[in-house]
Tab-separated table of C-alpha atoms in Angstrom:
chain	number	residue	atom	x	y	z
R	1	MET	CA	31.463	-59.842	88.013
R	2	ARG	CA	32.888	-57.187	85.803
R	3	VAL	CA	30.253	-55.457	83.498
R	4	GLN	CA	31.221	-53.031	80.773
R	5	PHE	CA	28.456	-50.743	79.443
R	6	ARG	CA	28.980	-49.252	76.026
R	7	ILE	CA	26.398	-46.575	75.700
R	8	ASP	CA	25.678	-44.403	72.541
R	9	HIS	CA	22.299	-42.917	73.172
R	10	PRO	CA	20.535	-41.140	76.040
R	11	SER	CA	17.675	-43.664	76.053
R	12	GLN	CA	20.310	-46.365	76.853
R	13	VAL	CA	21.281	-44.364	79.947
R	14	ASP	CA	17.648	-44.357	80.953
R	15	ARG	CA	17.377	-48.046	80.215
R	16	SER	CA	20.378	-48.943	82.361
R	17	VAL	CA	20.493	-46.519	85.254
R	18	HIS	CA	18.669	-48.756	87.878
R	19	ALA	CA	20.554	-51.833	86.633
R	20	ILE	CA	23.898	-50.278	87.052
R	21	THR	CA	22.871	-48.986	90.601
R	22	ALA	CA	21.669	-52.602	91.472
R	23	LEU	CA	24.959	-54.230	90.121
R	24	VAL	CA	27.153	-51.834	92.061
R	25	SER	CA	24.969	-52.380	95.173
R	26	ASP	CA	25.560	-56.077	94.897
R	27	GLY	CA	29.158	-55.812	94.754
R	28	HIS	CA	29.865	-56.112	90.849
R	29	ARG	CA	32.210	-53.768	89.175
R	30	VAL	CA	30.914	-51.727	86.371
R	31	GLY	CA	32.711	-49.645	83.720
R	32	ILE	CA	30.983	-47.141	81.382
R	33	CYS	CA	32.380	-45.987	78.035
R	34	VAL	CA	30.595	-43.654	75.649
R	35	ARG	CA	31.066	-41.895	72.254
R	36	HIS	CA	31.100	-38.136	72.433
R	37	ASP	CA	27.625	-37.091	73.149
R	38	ASP	CA	26.778	-34.161	75.400
R	39	ALA	CA	23.264	-35.533	76.224
R	40	VAL	CA	24.621	-39.030	77.174
R	41	SER	CA	27.340	-37.443	79.358
R	42	ALA	CA	24.776	-35.120	80.987
R	43	ARG	CA	22.579	-38.002	81.924
R	44	LEU	CA	25.362	-40.042	83.306
R	45	GLU	CA	26.673	-37.081	85.396
R	46	ALA	CA	23.149	-36.519	86.761
R	47	ALA	CA	23.098	-40.075	87.908
R	48	ALA	CA	26.673	-39.639	89.446
R	49	PHE	CA	28.138	-42.408	87.141
R	50	GLU	CA	31.712	-41.989	86.256
R	51	HIS	CA	32.418	-42.783	82.442
R	52	THR	CA	35.075	-42.731	79.916
R	53	VAL	CA	34.402	-40.658	76.601
R	54	LEU	CA	36.192	-42.678	73.810
R	55	THR	CA	35.931	-39.951	70.889
R	56	THR	CA	35.872	-36.132	70.613
R	57	SER	CA	33.412	-34.128	68.574
R	58	PRO	CA	34.448	-34.672	64.839
R	59	PRO	CA	35.009	-31.310	62.980
R	60	SER	CA	34.458	-32.677	59.445
R	61	PRO	CA	33.522	-35.825	57.383
R	62	LEU	CA	37.224	-36.690	57.323
R	63	GLY	CA	37.536	-36.005	61.022
R	64	SER	CA	34.474	-38.280	61.565
R	65	THR	CA	36.102	-41.082	59.993
R	66	ALA	CA	39.320	-40.591	61.916
R	67	GLN	CA	37.302	-40.416	65.071
R	68	ARG	CA	35.564	-43.742	64.362
R	69	LEU	CA	38.970	-45.289	63.867
R	70	PHE	CA	40.410	-43.656	67.100
R	71	GLY	CA	37.239	-44.633	68.963
R	72	THR	CA	37.824	-48.177	67.985
R	73	VAL	CA	41.328	-48.373	69.030
R	74	ARG	CA	40.460	-46.647	72.504
R	75	LEU	CA	37.372	-49.040	72.869
R	76	GLY	CA	39.825	-51.994	72.466
R	77	ARG	CA	42.301	-50.543	74.951
R	78	TYR	CA	39.614	-49.839	77.489
R	79	THR	CA	38.143	-53.240	77.216
R	80	ARG	CA	41.478	-54.928	77.550
R	81	ALA	CA	42.231	-52.796	80.699
R	82	PHE	CA	38.896	-53.385	82.202
R	83	ASP	CA	38.715	-57.072	81.321
R	84	PRO	CA	35.022	-57.476	81.505
R	85	SER	CA	33.053	-60.690	81.962
R	86	VAL	CA	29.997	-59.068	80.233
R	87	ILE	CA	29.688	-56.252	77.621
R	88	VAL	CA	26.288	-54.431	77.329
R	89	SER	CA	26.267	-52.645	73.988
R	90	GLN	CA	24.936	-52.467	70.440
R	91	SER	CA	26.485	-55.204	68.334
R	92	THR	CA	28.959	-53.360	66.014
R	93	PRO	CA	32.282	-54.560	64.426
R	94	ALA	CA	34.264	-52.483	66.956
R	95	VAL	CA	32.419	-53.979	69.918
R	96	ARG	CA	32.717	-57.518	68.660
R	97	ALA	CA	36.350	-56.978	68.039
R	98	ALA	CA	36.885	-55.530	71.657
R	99	ARG	CA	34.813	-58.563	72.937
R	100	ARG	CA	37.218	-61.120	71.510
R	101	LEU	CA	40.017	-59.526	73.274
R	102	THR	CA	38.780	-60.724	76.575
R	103	GLY	CA	36.280	-63.487	75.610
R	104	ALA	CA	33.448	-61.554	77.328
R	105	ARG	CA	29.761	-62.365	76.791
R	106	LEU	CA	27.929	-59.748	74.743
R	107	VAL	CA	24.496	-58.575	75.778
R	108	THR	CA	22.881	-56.392	73.203
R	109	TRP	CA	20.174	-53.763	73.664
R	110	ASN	CA	17.072	-55.538	72.722
R	111	GLU	CA	14.509	-54.205	70.357
R	112	PRO	CA	11.670	-52.936	72.707
R	113	THR	CA	8.268	-54.321	72.080
R	114	THR	CA	4.962	-54.743	74.195
R	115	ALA	CA	3.536	-58.087	75.119
R	116	ASP	CA	1.342	-58.045	72.023
R	117	GLY	CA	4.316	-57.620	69.704
R	118	GLU	CA	3.750	-54.028	68.927
R	119	ALA	CA	7.161	-52.000	68.769
R	120	ILE	CA	7.673	-48.904	70.841
R	121	SER	CA	10.376	-46.299	70.620
R	122	ALA	CA	13.693	-46.639	72.433
R	123	GLU	CA	13.101	-43.312	74.127
R	124	LEU	CA	9.713	-44.568	75.642
R	125	TYR	CA	11.286	-47.903	76.585
R	126	GLY	CA	14.094	-46.057	78.340
R	127	ALA	CA	11.744	-43.734	80.132
R	128	ALA	CA	9.540	-46.749	81.227
R	129	ALA	CA	12.735	-48.237	82.879
R	130	ARG	CA	13.661	-45.035	84.597
R	131	TYR	CA	10.293	-44.281	86.061
R	132	HIS	CA	9.205	-47.906	86.747
R	133	ALA	CA	7.567	-48.010	90.124
R	134	ASP	CA	9.366	-51.218	91.208
R	135	TRP	CA	12.645	-49.466	90.958
R	136	SER	CA	12.070	-45.780	91.242
R	137	SER	CA	10.576	-43.772	94.160
R	138	PRO	CA	10.061	-40.069	94.519
R	139	ASP	CA	13.148	-38.244	95.986
R	140	GLU	CA	11.815	-36.786	99.237
R	141	ALA	CA	14.690	-34.282	99.322
R	142	VAL	CA	13.366	-32.668	96.195
R	143	ARG	CA	9.855	-32.590	97.754
R	144	GLU	CA	11.283	-31.055	100.807
R	145	HIS	CA	13.327	-28.593	98.966
R	146	HIS	CA	10.266	-27.281	97.033
R	147	SER	CA	7.897	-27.559	100.081
R	148	VAL	CA	5.618	-29.746	98.248
R	149	ASP	CA	3.234	-31.778	100.473
R	150	GLU	CA	1.333	-34.891	99.574
R	151	PRO	CA	-1.610	-34.842	101.956
R	152	GLU	CA	-3.445	-32.189	100.095
R	153	ALA	CA	-4.203	-32.190	96.513
R	154	TYR	CA	-1.901	-30.171	94.308
R	155	THR	CA	-1.197	-29.631	90.558
R	156	ILE	CA	1.710	-28.633	88.433
R	157	ALA	CA	2.072	-26.019	85.545
R	158	ARG	CA	5.326	-26.000	83.692
R	159	PHE	CA	5.795	-24.188	80.372
R	160	THR	CA	9.204	-23.598	78.660
R	161	ALA	CA	7.840	-21.874	75.496
R	162	LYS	CA	7.299	-18.043	75.762
R	163	ALA	CA	3.872	-16.627	74.655
R	164	SER	CA	3.771	-16.694	70.824
R	165	PRO	CA	3.431	-12.930	70.179
R	166	TYR	CA	6.863	-12.543	71.703
R	167	ASN	CA	8.579	-15.697	70.478
R	168	THR	CA	6.906	-16.793	67.201
R	169	PRO	CA	9.201	-19.636	66.328
R	170	GLN	CA	8.231	-21.388	69.524
R	171	GLU	CA	4.522	-20.571	69.165
R	172	GLY	CA	3.851	-20.947	72.914
R	173	LEU	CA	0.424	-20.487	74.483
R	174	SER	CA	-0.702	-16.867	75.111
R	175	ARG	CA	-0.068	-15.352	78.448
R	176	ARG	CA	-3.905	-15.054	78.991
R	177	THR	CA	-4.278	-18.925	78.197
R	178	LYS	CA	-1.665	-19.683	80.814
R	179	GLN	CA	-3.197	-17.579	83.415
R	180	ARG	CA	-6.644	-19.398	82.702
R	181	LEU	CA	-4.875	-22.697	82.957
R	182	VAL	CA	-3.415	-21.877	86.326
R	183	GLU	CA	-6.734	-20.552	87.625
R	184	THR	CA	-8.564	-23.805	86.479
R	185	LEU	CA	-5.717	-25.969	88.164
R	186	ALA	CA	-6.322	-23.953	91.286
R	187	THR	CA	-9.888	-25.421	91.508
R	188	VAL	CA	-8.280	-28.883	92.031
R	189	GLY	CA	-5.729	-27.945	94.780
R	190	ARG	CA	-2.753	-25.956	95.430
R	191	VAL	CA	-0.883	-25.050	92.133
R	192	TYR	CA	2.996	-25.241	91.732
R	193	VAL	CA	3.886	-22.878	88.917
R	194	ASP	CA	7.067	-22.983	86.974
R	195	ASN	CA	8.086	-20.726	84.085
R	196	VAL	CA	4.554	-19.350	83.387
R	197	ASP	CA	4.296	-15.826	81.976
R	198	ASP	CA	2.563	-13.586	84.416
R	199	PRO	CA	0.789	-16.104	86.610
R	200	HIS	CA	-2.298	-14.937	88.482
R	201	PRO	CA	-1.190	-12.704	91.376
R	202	ALA	CA	-2.954	-14.973	93.938
R	203	LEU	CA	-0.651	-17.734	92.924
R	204	ALA	CA	2.628	-15.988	93.082
R	205	ALA	CA	3.530	-17.557	96.338
R	206	SER	CA	3.371	-21.031	94.641
R	207	ARG	CA	5.905	-20.215	91.968
R	208	ILE	CA	8.963	-22.454	92.094
R	209	THR	CA	11.671	-23.248	89.698
R	210	VAL	CA	11.910	-26.993	88.973
R	211	PRO	CA	14.577	-28.482	86.794
R	212	PRO	CA	12.863	-31.030	84.248
R	213	ARG	CA	14.695	-33.983	85.901
R	214	GLU	CA	13.021	-33.189	89.279
R	215	THR	CA	9.551	-32.719	87.912
R	216	PRO	CA	8.641	-36.465	88.123
R	217	ASP	CA	9.534	-36.441	91.843
R	218	LEU	CA	6.787	-33.888	92.316
R	219	ALA	CA	4.478	-35.467	89.734
R	220	CYS	CA	4.193	-38.586	91.860
R	221	GLY	CA	1.089	-37.642	93.857
R	222	ALA	CA	0.096	-34.632	91.630
R	223	SER	CA	-3.596	-34.499	90.695
R	224	LEU	CA	-2.857	-32.870	87.305
R	225	VAL	CA	0.217	-31.729	85.341
R	226	VAL	CA	0.081	-29.331	82.373
R	227	THR	CA	3.235	-28.664	80.379
R	228	ASP	CA	4.727	-28.001	76.985
R	229	SER	CA	7.912	-29.995	77.768
R	230	ALA	CA	7.860	-33.443	76.151
R	231	ARG	CA	10.458	-34.706	78.793
R	232	VAL	CA	8.177	-33.558	81.670
R	233	ALA	CA	5.096	-34.874	80.087
R	234	VAL	CA	6.643	-38.378	79.697
R	235	GLY	CA	8.028	-38.472	83.198
R	236	SER	CA	4.803	-37.160	84.800
R	237	ALA	CA	2.615	-39.584	82.785
R	238	LEU	CA	4.726	-42.554	83.736
R	239	CYS	CA	4.621	-41.606	87.358
R	240	GLY	CA	0.846	-41.918	87.286
R	241	ALA	CA	-0.176	-38.253	87.000
R	242	PRO	CA	-2.904	-37.139	84.639
R	243	THR	CA	-0.918	-35.232	82.048
R	244	VAL	CA	-1.857	-32.676	79.391
R	245	TYR	CA	0.819	-31.739	76.793
R	246	ALA	CA	0.075	-28.325	75.447
R	247	HIS	CA	1.341	-25.471	73.147
R	248	LEU	CA	1.454	-27.408	69.940
R	249	ALA	CA	0.684	-25.612	66.695
R	250	GLU	CA	-1.378	-27.393	64.073
R	251	GLY	CA	0.916	-29.550	61.914
R	252	ASP	CA	3.813	-29.389	64.376
R	253	PRO	CA	5.413	-32.970	64.961
R	254	VAL	CA	4.714	-34.667	68.314
R	255	PRO	CA	7.671	-36.306	69.940
R	256	ASP	CA	7.549	-40.087	69.563
R	257	PRO	CA	7.294	-40.922	73.325
R	258	VAL	CA	4.612	-38.301	73.930
R	259	ASP	CA	2.657	-39.555	70.710
R	260	GLU	CA	2.914	-43.169	71.948
R	261	LEU	CA	1.565	-42.279	75.380
R	262	ALA	CA	-1.187	-40.203	73.918
R	263	ALA	CA	-2.124	-43.344	71.794
R	264	ARG	CA	-2.475	-45.170	75.232
R	265	ASP	CA	-4.475	-42.381	76.664
R	266	LEU	CA	-1.720	-41.669	79.158
R	267	VAL	CA	-1.115	-38.032	77.917
R	268	ARG	CA	-3.691	-35.677	76.498
R	269	LEU	CA	-2.534	-33.535	73.516
R	270	ALA	CA	-3.882	-30.026	73.278
R	271	VAL	CA	-3.311	-27.971	70.107
R	272	GLY	CA	-3.512	-24.229	70.709
R	273	ASP	CA	-5.046	-21.983	73.315
R	274	GLY	CA	-8.661	-22.955	73.056
R	275	GLU	CA	-8.038	-26.767	73.171
R	276	ALA	CA	-5.525	-26.262	75.947
R	277	ARG	CA	-8.180	-24.354	78.090
R	278	SER	CA	-11.047	-26.920	77.198
R	279	THR	CA	-8.860	-29.973	77.853
R	280	VAL	CA	-7.666	-28.903	81.272
R	281	GLU	CA	-11.166	-27.726	82.316
R	282	VAL	CA	-12.659	-31.049	81.461
R	283	LEU	CA	-9.847	-33.061	83.375
R	284	ALA	CA	-10.114	-30.665	86.323
R	285	ALA	CA	-13.801	-31.430	86.618
R	286	ASP	CA	-13.366	-35.203	86.468
R	287	THR	CA	-12.852	-36.395	90.076
R	288	ASP	CA	-12.074	-39.945	88.918
R	289	ARG	CA	-9.102	-38.954	86.593
R	290	GLU	CA	-6.297	-40.173	88.974
R	291	ALA	CA	-7.923	-43.660	89.242
R	292	ILE	CA	-8.387	-43.835	85.519
R	293	TRP	CA	-4.861	-42.872	84.813
R	294	GLU	CA	-3.627	-45.382	87.304
R	295	ARG	CA	-5.490	-48.276	85.607
R	296	ARG	CA	-4.046	-47.197	82.239
R	297	LEU	CA	-0.669	-47.039	83.540
R	298	THR	CA	-0.913	-50.473	85.003
R	299	ARG	CA	-2.153	-52.029	81.662
R	300	PHE	CA	0.831	-50.219	79.947
R	301	ARG	CA	3.322	-51.618	82.471
R	302	GLU	CA	1.946	-55.136	82.122
R	303	ALA	CA	2.187	-54.925	78.362
R	304	ILE	CA	5.804	-53.461	78.378
R	305	GLY	CA	7.351	-55.574	81.063
R	306	ASP	CA	10.111	-54.513	83.376
R	307	PRO	CA	13.076	-53.300	81.384
R	308	THR	CA	15.323	-53.160	84.424
R	309	THR	CA	14.656	-56.752	85.419
R	310	GLU	CA	15.033	-57.949	81.840
R	311	LEU	CA	18.369	-56.220	81.418
R	312	LEU	CA	19.671	-57.699	84.872
R	313	GLU	CA	18.511	-61.153	83.795
R	314	ALA	CA	20.426	-60.973	80.615
R	315	VAL	CA	23.610	-59.593	82.256
R	316	LEU	CA	23.517	-62.060	85.252
R	317	GLY	CA	22.002	-64.993	83.355
R	318	SER	CA	19.437	-65.767	86.088
R	319	THR	CA	16.718	-63.951	88.177
R	320	ASP	CA	17.661	-62.904	91.706
R	321	ASP	CA	14.501	-62.178	93.662
R	322	SER	CA	16.430	-60.402	96.424
R	323	ARG	CA	17.288	-57.760	93.804
R	324	GLN	CA	13.798	-56.163	94.239
R	325	ALA	CA	14.951	-55.089	97.614
R	326	THR	CA	16.731	-52.347	95.700
R	327	ALA	CA	13.359	-50.759	94.648
R	328	ALA	CA	14.007	-47.623	96.426
R	329	THR	CA	17.096	-47.206	94.491
R	330	PRO	CA	19.803	-46.290	97.073
R	331	PRO	CA	22.491	-43.864	96.255
R	332	VAL	CA	25.269	-45.329	93.843
R	333	ASP	CA	28.512	-46.269	95.552
R	334	GLU	CA	30.659	-44.546	93.072
R	335	THR	CA	33.613	-46.724	94.158
R	336	GLY	CA	31.794	-49.624	92.194
R	337	ILE	CA	31.931	-47.614	88.898
R	338	GLU	CA	35.384	-47.901	87.235
R	339	PRO	CA	36.817	-44.364	86.483
R	340	THR	CA	38.909	-43.576	83.343
């Protein structure tokens, strides 16, 4: 089968990454085309997926119109050359026109909802697919690179915003608060510290630099994660780690995926220095926190379903139980993804 993915948003990369891997592993041919979007291309490159960019960045409103026309033409040419059996995309006039060129079946990105009919954001749905336990497992190479061992309890502190006196627009936690948080985390187990201003001298040996995309690999098994990065907070919570999202100033908006997870008690929000300290202290003292988080995550996954399985069923038209054997997500055979 030849499957063409038209991807317009980073969340669609997250929703399709395991499905694309499974399709290629099963011998299907996959072609990926995107509109110009640096975030989309970065996600695809991180997953080692070759893709074709159909448009360039428009310099003006007039240029934007020209790019839409140019993108429509290029999409038609790409589709005619790839000759897909199935197209996975949003249903737009350009996509429908391209589909008619080959008679391919169109699978649209579904509106994500939970079992009780509650709508959730596309970003959270994509993250739920990327970090679903049935399809994703921690990358042991990442653990080995950072010398992170699972047998002993460990925690993670990751802050991207500098202390507010030195970088007012970001309004990060104070240096003293960050030191206190790290000291509190040390009562739980070994602390892995990333981007914290002046951590406690006794913890200097545990300081590591972890790219945000690698943090979930370390969060699987962590006893507690404290961060001001929304992406890290979402990934660690969906990997089952008790998570505190800190540094918010009163009135600052909370990113949708974090807010939705907080509503399900899968992320604790901490506004300002005092609340950050008290929240982390309470969680550090709760010896049952990991079991509680695991039960909550199980309920969330039961409500949201399995986005990867649902996408594969829509593409293939049937359920293939053997596909679950790809749960460890083997490396993508790049020859199965069509280049430009």
